[in-house]
XYZ file of N, CA and C in Angstrom:
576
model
N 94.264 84.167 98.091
C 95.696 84.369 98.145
C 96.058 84.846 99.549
N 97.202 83.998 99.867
C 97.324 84.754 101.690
C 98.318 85.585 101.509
N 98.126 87.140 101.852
C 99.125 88.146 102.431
C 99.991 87.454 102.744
N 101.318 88.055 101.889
C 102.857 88.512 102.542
C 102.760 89.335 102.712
N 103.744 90.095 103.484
C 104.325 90.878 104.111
C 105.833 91.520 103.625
N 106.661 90.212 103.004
C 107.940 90.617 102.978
C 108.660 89.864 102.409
N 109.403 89.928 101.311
C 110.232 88.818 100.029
C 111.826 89.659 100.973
N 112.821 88.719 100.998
C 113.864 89.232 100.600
C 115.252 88.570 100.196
N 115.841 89.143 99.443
C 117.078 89.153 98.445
C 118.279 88.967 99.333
N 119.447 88.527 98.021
C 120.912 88.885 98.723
C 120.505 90.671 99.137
N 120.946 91.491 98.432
C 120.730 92.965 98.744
C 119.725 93.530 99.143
N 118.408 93.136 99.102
C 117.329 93.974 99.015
C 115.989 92.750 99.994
N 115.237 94.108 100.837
C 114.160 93.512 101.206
C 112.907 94.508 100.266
N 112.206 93.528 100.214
C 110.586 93.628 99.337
C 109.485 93.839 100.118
N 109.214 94.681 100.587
C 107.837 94.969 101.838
C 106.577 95.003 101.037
N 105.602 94.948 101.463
C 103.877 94.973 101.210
C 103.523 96.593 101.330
N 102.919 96.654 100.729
C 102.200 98.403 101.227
C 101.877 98.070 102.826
N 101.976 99.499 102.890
C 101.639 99.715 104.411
C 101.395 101.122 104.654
N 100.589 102.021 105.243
C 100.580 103.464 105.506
C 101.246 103.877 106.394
N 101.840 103.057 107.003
C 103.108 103.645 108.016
C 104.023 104.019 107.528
N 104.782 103.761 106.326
C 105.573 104.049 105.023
C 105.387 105.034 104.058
N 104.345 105.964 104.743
C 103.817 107.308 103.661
C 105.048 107.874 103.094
N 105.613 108.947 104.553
C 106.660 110.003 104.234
C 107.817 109.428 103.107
N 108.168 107.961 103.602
C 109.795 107.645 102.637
C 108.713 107.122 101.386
N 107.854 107.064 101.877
C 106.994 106.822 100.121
C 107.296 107.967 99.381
N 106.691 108.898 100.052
C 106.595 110.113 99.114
C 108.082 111.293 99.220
N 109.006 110.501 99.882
C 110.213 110.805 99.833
C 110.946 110.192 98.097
N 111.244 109.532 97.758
C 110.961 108.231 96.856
C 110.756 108.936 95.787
N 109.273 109.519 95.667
C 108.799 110.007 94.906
C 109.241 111.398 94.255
N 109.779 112.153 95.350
C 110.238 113.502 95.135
C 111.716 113.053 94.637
N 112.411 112.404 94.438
C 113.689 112.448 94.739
C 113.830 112.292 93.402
N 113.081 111.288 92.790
C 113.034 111.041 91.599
C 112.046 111.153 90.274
N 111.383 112.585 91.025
C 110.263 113.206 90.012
C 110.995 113.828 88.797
N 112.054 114.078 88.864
C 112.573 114.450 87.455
C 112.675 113.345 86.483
N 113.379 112.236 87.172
C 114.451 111.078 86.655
C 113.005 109.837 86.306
N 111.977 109.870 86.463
C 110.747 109.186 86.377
C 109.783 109.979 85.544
N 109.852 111.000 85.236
C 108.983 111.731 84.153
C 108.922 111.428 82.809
N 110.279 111.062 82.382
C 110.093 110.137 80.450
C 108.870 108.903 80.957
N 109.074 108.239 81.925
C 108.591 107.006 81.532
C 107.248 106.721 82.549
N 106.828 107.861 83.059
C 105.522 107.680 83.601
C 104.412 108.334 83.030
N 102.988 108.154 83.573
C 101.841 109.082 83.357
C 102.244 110.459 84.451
N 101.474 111.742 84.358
C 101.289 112.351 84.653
C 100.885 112.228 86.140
N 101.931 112.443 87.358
C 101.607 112.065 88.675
C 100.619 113.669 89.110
N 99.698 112.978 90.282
C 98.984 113.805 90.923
C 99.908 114.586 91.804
N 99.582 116.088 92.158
C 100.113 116.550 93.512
C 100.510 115.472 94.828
N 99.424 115.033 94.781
C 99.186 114.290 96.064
C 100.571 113.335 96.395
N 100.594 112.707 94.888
C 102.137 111.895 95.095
C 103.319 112.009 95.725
N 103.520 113.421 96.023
C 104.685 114.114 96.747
C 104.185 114.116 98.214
N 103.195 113.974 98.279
C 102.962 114.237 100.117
C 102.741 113.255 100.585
N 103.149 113.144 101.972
C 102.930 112.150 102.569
C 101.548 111.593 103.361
N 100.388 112.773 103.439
C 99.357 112.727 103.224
C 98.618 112.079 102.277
N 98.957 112.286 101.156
C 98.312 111.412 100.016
C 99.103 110.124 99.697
N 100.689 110.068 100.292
C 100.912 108.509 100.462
C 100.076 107.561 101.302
N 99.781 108.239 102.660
C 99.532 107.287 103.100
C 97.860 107.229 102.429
N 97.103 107.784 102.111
C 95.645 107.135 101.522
C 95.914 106.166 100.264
N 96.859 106.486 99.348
C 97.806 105.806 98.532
C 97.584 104.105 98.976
N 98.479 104.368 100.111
C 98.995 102.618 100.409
C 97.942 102.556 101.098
N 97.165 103.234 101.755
C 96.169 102.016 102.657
C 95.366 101.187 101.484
N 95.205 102.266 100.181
C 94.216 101.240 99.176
C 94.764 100.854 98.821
N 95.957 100.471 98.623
C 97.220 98.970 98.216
C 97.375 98.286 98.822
N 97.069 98.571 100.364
C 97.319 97.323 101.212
C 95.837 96.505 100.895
N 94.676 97.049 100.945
C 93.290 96.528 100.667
C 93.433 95.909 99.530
N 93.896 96.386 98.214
C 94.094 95.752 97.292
C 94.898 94.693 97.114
N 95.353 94.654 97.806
C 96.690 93.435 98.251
C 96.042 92.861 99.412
N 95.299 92.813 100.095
C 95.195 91.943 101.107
C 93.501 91.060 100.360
N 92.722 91.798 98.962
C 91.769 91.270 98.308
C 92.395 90.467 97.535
N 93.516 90.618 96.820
C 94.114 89.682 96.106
C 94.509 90.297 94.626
N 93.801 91.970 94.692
C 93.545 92.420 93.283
C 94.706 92.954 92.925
N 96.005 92.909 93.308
C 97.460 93.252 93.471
C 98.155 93.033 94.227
N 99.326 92.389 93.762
C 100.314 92.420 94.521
C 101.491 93.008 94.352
N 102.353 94.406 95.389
C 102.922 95.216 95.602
C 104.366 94.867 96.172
N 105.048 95.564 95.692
C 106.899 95.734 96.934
C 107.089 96.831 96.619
N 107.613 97.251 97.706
C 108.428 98.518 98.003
C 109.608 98.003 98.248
N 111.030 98.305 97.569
C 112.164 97.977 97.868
C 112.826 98.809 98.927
N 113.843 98.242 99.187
C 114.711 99.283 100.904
C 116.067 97.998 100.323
N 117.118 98.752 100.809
C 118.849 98.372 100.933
C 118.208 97.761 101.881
N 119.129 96.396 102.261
C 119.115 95.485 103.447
C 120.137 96.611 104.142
N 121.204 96.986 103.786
C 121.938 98.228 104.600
C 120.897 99.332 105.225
N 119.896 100.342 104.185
C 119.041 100.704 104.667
C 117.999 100.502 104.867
N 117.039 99.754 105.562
C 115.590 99.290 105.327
C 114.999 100.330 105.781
N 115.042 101.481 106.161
C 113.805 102.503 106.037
C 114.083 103.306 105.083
N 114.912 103.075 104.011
C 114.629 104.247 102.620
C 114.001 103.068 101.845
N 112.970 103.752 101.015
C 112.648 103.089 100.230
C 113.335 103.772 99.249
N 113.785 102.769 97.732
C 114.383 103.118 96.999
C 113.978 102.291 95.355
N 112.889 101.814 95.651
C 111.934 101.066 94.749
C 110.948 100.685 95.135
N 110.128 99.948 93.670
C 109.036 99.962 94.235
C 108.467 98.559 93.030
N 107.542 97.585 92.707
C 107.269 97.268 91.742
C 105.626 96.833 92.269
N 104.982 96.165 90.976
C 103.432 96.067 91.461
C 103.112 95.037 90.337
N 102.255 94.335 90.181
C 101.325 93.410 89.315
C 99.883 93.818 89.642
N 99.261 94.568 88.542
C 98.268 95.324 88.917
C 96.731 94.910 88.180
N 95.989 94.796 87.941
C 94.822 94.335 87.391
C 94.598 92.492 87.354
N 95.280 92.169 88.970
C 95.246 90.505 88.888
C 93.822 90.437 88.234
N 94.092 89.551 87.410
C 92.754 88.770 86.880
C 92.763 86.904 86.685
N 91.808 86.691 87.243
C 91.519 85.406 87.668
C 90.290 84.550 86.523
N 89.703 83.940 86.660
C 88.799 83.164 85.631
C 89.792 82.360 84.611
N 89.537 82.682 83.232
C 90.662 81.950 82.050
C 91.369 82.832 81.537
N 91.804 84.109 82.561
C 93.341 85.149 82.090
C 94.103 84.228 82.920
N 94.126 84.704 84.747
C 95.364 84.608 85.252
C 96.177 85.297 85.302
N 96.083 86.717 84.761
C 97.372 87.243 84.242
C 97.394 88.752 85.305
N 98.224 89.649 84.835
C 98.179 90.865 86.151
C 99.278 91.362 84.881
N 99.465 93.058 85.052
C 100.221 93.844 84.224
C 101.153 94.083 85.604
N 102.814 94.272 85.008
C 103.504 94.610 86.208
C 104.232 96.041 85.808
N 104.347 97.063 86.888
C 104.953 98.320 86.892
C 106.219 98.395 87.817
N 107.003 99.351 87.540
C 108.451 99.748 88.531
C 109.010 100.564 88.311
N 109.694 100.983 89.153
C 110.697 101.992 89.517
C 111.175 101.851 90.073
N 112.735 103.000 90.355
C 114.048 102.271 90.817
C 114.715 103.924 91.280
N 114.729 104.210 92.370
C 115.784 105.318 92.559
C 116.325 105.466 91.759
N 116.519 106.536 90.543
C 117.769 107.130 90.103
C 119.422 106.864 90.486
N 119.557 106.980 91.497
C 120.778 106.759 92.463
C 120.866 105.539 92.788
N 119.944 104.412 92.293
C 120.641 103.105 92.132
C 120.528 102.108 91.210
N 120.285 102.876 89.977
C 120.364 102.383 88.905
C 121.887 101.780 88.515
N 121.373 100.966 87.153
C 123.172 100.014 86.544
C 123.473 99.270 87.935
N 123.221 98.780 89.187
C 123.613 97.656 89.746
C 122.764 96.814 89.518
N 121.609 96.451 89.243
C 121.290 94.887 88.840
C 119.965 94.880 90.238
N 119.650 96.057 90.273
C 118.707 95.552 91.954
C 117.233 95.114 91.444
N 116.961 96.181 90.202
C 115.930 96.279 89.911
C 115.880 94.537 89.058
N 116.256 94.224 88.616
C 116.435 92.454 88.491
C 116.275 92.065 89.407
N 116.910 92.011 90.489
C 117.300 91.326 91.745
C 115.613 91.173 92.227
N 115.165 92.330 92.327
C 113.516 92.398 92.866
C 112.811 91.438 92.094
N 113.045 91.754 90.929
C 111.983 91.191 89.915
C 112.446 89.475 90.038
N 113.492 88.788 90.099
C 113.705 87.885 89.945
C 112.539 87.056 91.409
N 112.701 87.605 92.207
C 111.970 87.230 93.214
C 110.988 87.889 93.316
N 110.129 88.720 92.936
C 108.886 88.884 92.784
C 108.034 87.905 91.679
N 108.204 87.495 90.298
C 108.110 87.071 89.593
C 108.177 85.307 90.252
N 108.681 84.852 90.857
C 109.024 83.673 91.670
C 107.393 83.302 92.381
N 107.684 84.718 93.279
C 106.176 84.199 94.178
C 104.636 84.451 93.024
N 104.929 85.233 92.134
C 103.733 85.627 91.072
C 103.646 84.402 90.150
N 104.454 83.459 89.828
C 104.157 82.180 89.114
C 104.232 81.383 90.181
N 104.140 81.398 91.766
C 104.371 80.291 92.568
C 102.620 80.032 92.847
N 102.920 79.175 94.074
C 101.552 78.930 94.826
C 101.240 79.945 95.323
N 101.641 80.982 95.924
C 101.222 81.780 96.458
C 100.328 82.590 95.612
N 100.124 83.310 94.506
C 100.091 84.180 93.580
C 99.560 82.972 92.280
N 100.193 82.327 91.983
C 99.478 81.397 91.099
C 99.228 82.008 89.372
N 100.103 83.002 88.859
C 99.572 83.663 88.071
C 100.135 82.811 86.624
N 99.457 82.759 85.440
C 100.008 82.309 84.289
C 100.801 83.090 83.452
N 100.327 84.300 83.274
C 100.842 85.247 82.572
C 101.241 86.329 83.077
N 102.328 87.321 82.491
C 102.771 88.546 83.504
C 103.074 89.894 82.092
N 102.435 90.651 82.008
C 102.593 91.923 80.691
C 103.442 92.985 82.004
N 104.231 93.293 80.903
C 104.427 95.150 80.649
C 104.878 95.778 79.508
N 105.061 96.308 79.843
C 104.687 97.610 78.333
C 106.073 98.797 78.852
N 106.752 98.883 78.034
C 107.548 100.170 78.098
C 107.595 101.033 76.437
N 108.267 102.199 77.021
C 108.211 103.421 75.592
C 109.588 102.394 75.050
N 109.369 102.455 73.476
C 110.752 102.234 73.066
C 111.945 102.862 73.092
N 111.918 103.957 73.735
C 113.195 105.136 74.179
C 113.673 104.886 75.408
N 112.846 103.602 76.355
C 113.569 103.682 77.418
C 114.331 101.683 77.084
N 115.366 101.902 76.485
C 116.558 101.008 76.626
C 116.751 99.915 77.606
N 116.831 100.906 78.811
C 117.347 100.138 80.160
C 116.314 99.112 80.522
N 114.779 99.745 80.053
C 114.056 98.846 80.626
C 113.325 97.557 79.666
N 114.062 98.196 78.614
C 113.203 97.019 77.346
C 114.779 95.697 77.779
N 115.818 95.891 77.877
C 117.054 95.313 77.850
C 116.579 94.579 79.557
N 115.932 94.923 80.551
C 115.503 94.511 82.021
C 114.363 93.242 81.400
N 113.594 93.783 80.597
C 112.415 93.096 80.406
C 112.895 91.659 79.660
N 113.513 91.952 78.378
C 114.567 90.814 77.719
C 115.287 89.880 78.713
N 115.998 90.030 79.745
C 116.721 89.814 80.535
C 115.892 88.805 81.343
N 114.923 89.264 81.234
C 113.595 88.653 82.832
C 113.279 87.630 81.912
N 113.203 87.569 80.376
C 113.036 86.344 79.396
C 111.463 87.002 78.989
N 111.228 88.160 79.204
C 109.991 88.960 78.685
C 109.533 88.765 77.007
N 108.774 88.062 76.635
C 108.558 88.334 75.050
C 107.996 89.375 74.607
N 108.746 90.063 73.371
C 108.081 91.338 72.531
C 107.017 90.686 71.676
N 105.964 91.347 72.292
C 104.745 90.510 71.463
C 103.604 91.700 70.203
N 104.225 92.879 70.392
C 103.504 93.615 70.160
C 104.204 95.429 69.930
N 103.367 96.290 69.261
C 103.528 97.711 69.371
C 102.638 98.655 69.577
N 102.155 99.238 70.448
C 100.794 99.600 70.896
C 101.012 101.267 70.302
N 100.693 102.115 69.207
C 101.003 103.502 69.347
C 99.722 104.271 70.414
N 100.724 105.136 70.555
C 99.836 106.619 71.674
C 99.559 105.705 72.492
N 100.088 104.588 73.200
C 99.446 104.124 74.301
C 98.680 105.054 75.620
N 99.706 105.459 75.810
C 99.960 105.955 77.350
C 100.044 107.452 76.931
N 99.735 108.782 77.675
C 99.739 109.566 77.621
C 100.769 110.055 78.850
N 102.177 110.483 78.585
C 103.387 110.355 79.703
C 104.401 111.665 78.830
N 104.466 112.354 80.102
C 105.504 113.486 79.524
C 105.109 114.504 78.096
N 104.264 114.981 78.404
C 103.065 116.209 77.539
C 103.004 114.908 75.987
N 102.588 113.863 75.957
C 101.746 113.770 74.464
C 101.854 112.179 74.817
N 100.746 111.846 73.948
C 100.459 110.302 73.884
C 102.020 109.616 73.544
N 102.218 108.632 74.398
C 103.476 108.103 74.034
C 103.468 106.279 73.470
N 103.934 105.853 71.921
C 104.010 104.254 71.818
C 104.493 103.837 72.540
N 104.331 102.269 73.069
C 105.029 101.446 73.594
C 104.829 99.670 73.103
N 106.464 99.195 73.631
C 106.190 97.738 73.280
C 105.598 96.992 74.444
N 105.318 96.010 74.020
C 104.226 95.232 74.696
C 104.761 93.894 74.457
N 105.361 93.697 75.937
C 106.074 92.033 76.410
C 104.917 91.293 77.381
N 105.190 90.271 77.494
C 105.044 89.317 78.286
C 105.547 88.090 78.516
N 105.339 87.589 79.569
C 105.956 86.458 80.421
C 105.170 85.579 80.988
N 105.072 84.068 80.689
C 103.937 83.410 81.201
C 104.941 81.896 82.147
N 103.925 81.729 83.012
C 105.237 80.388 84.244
C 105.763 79.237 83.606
N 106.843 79.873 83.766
C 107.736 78.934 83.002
C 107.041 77.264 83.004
N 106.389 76.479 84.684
C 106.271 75.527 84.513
C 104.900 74.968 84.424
N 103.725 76.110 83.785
C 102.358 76.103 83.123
C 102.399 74.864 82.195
N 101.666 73.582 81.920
C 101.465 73.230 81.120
C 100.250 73.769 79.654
N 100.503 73.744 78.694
C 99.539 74.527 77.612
C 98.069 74.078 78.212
N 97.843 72.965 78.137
C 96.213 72.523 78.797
C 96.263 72.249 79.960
N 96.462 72.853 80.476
C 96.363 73.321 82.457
C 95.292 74.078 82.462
N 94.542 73.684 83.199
C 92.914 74.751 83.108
C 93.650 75.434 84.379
N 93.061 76.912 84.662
C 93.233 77.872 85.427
C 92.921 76.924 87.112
């Protein structure tokens, strides 16, 4: 898979990890450690510093430049040095999966405009394209978070499943549903 660097939108540019991007990484992170606590695991210290961002992204950029993920960090085309999202396809797997689990987040402060779509619509593009080549695409959210089961629906995500105590997020094992999304223009007997 050849490294990108950079997707971008009407509103929004999509960057690659990079460790030059620690501090507004872990800016990002602080801003919205309250507003990201229902629906995450248990973040390390480290997440808040920009010290442990940047060891963070250098093994995302490695992991992304092996092929074993592919990453965006969102930024306003108004602002391109805040980051203000972020999304990932994480456990690419190749042989007869194809498939990769995808994660995100979205500034607090710019939620209800449609960005976090906006990303995904074009991330999801290059992840079933040539570039990325992927067949299948999972995520998994708690059923208490609305916004993102109604994002996932939206993306044409199928509810395929109910996983209890999945995830251990916000003091106790938490259920979640379990969607996925496979390329739209996959034929069924298409070998990998």
């Amino acid at each position: 898979m050849t490294p990108l660097a950079r997707l971008d939108t009407e509103r929004l540019v999509l960057r690659a990890s990079d460790p030059a991007h620690a501090a507004e990484v872990a800016a990002f992170y602080t801003r919205n450690r309250v507003a990201h606590a229902p629906w995450s695991p248990p973040p390390s210290p480290t997440l808040f510093t920009a010290t442990g961002q940047q060891q963070r992204l250098l093994g995302a950029a490695m992991a992304e430049a092996d092929g074993s993920q592919v990453g965006w960090w969102l930024s306003l085309r108004e602002a391109p040095d805040r980051i203000v999202g972020q999304l990932r396809f994480s456990q690419v797997s190749r042989g007869p999966f194809y498939s990769a689990m995808l994660g995100y987040s979205l500034d607090s402060a710019c939620e209800g405009r449609g960005l976090m779509h906006e990303a995904l619509v074009a991330a999801l593009a290059d992840a079933f394209g040539p570039r990325v080549a992927l067949h299948r695409v999972q995520a998994n959210a708690r059923p208490e978070n609305a916004r993102s089961l109604r994002l996932l629906d939206r993306l044409g995500f199928e509810r395929e499943g109910y996983a209890r105590q999945y995830l251990f997020i916000d003091g106790a094992w938490r259920d979640h549903v379990l969607t996925a999304l496979r390329a739209p223009d996959w034929p069924v007997d298409r070998a990998p």
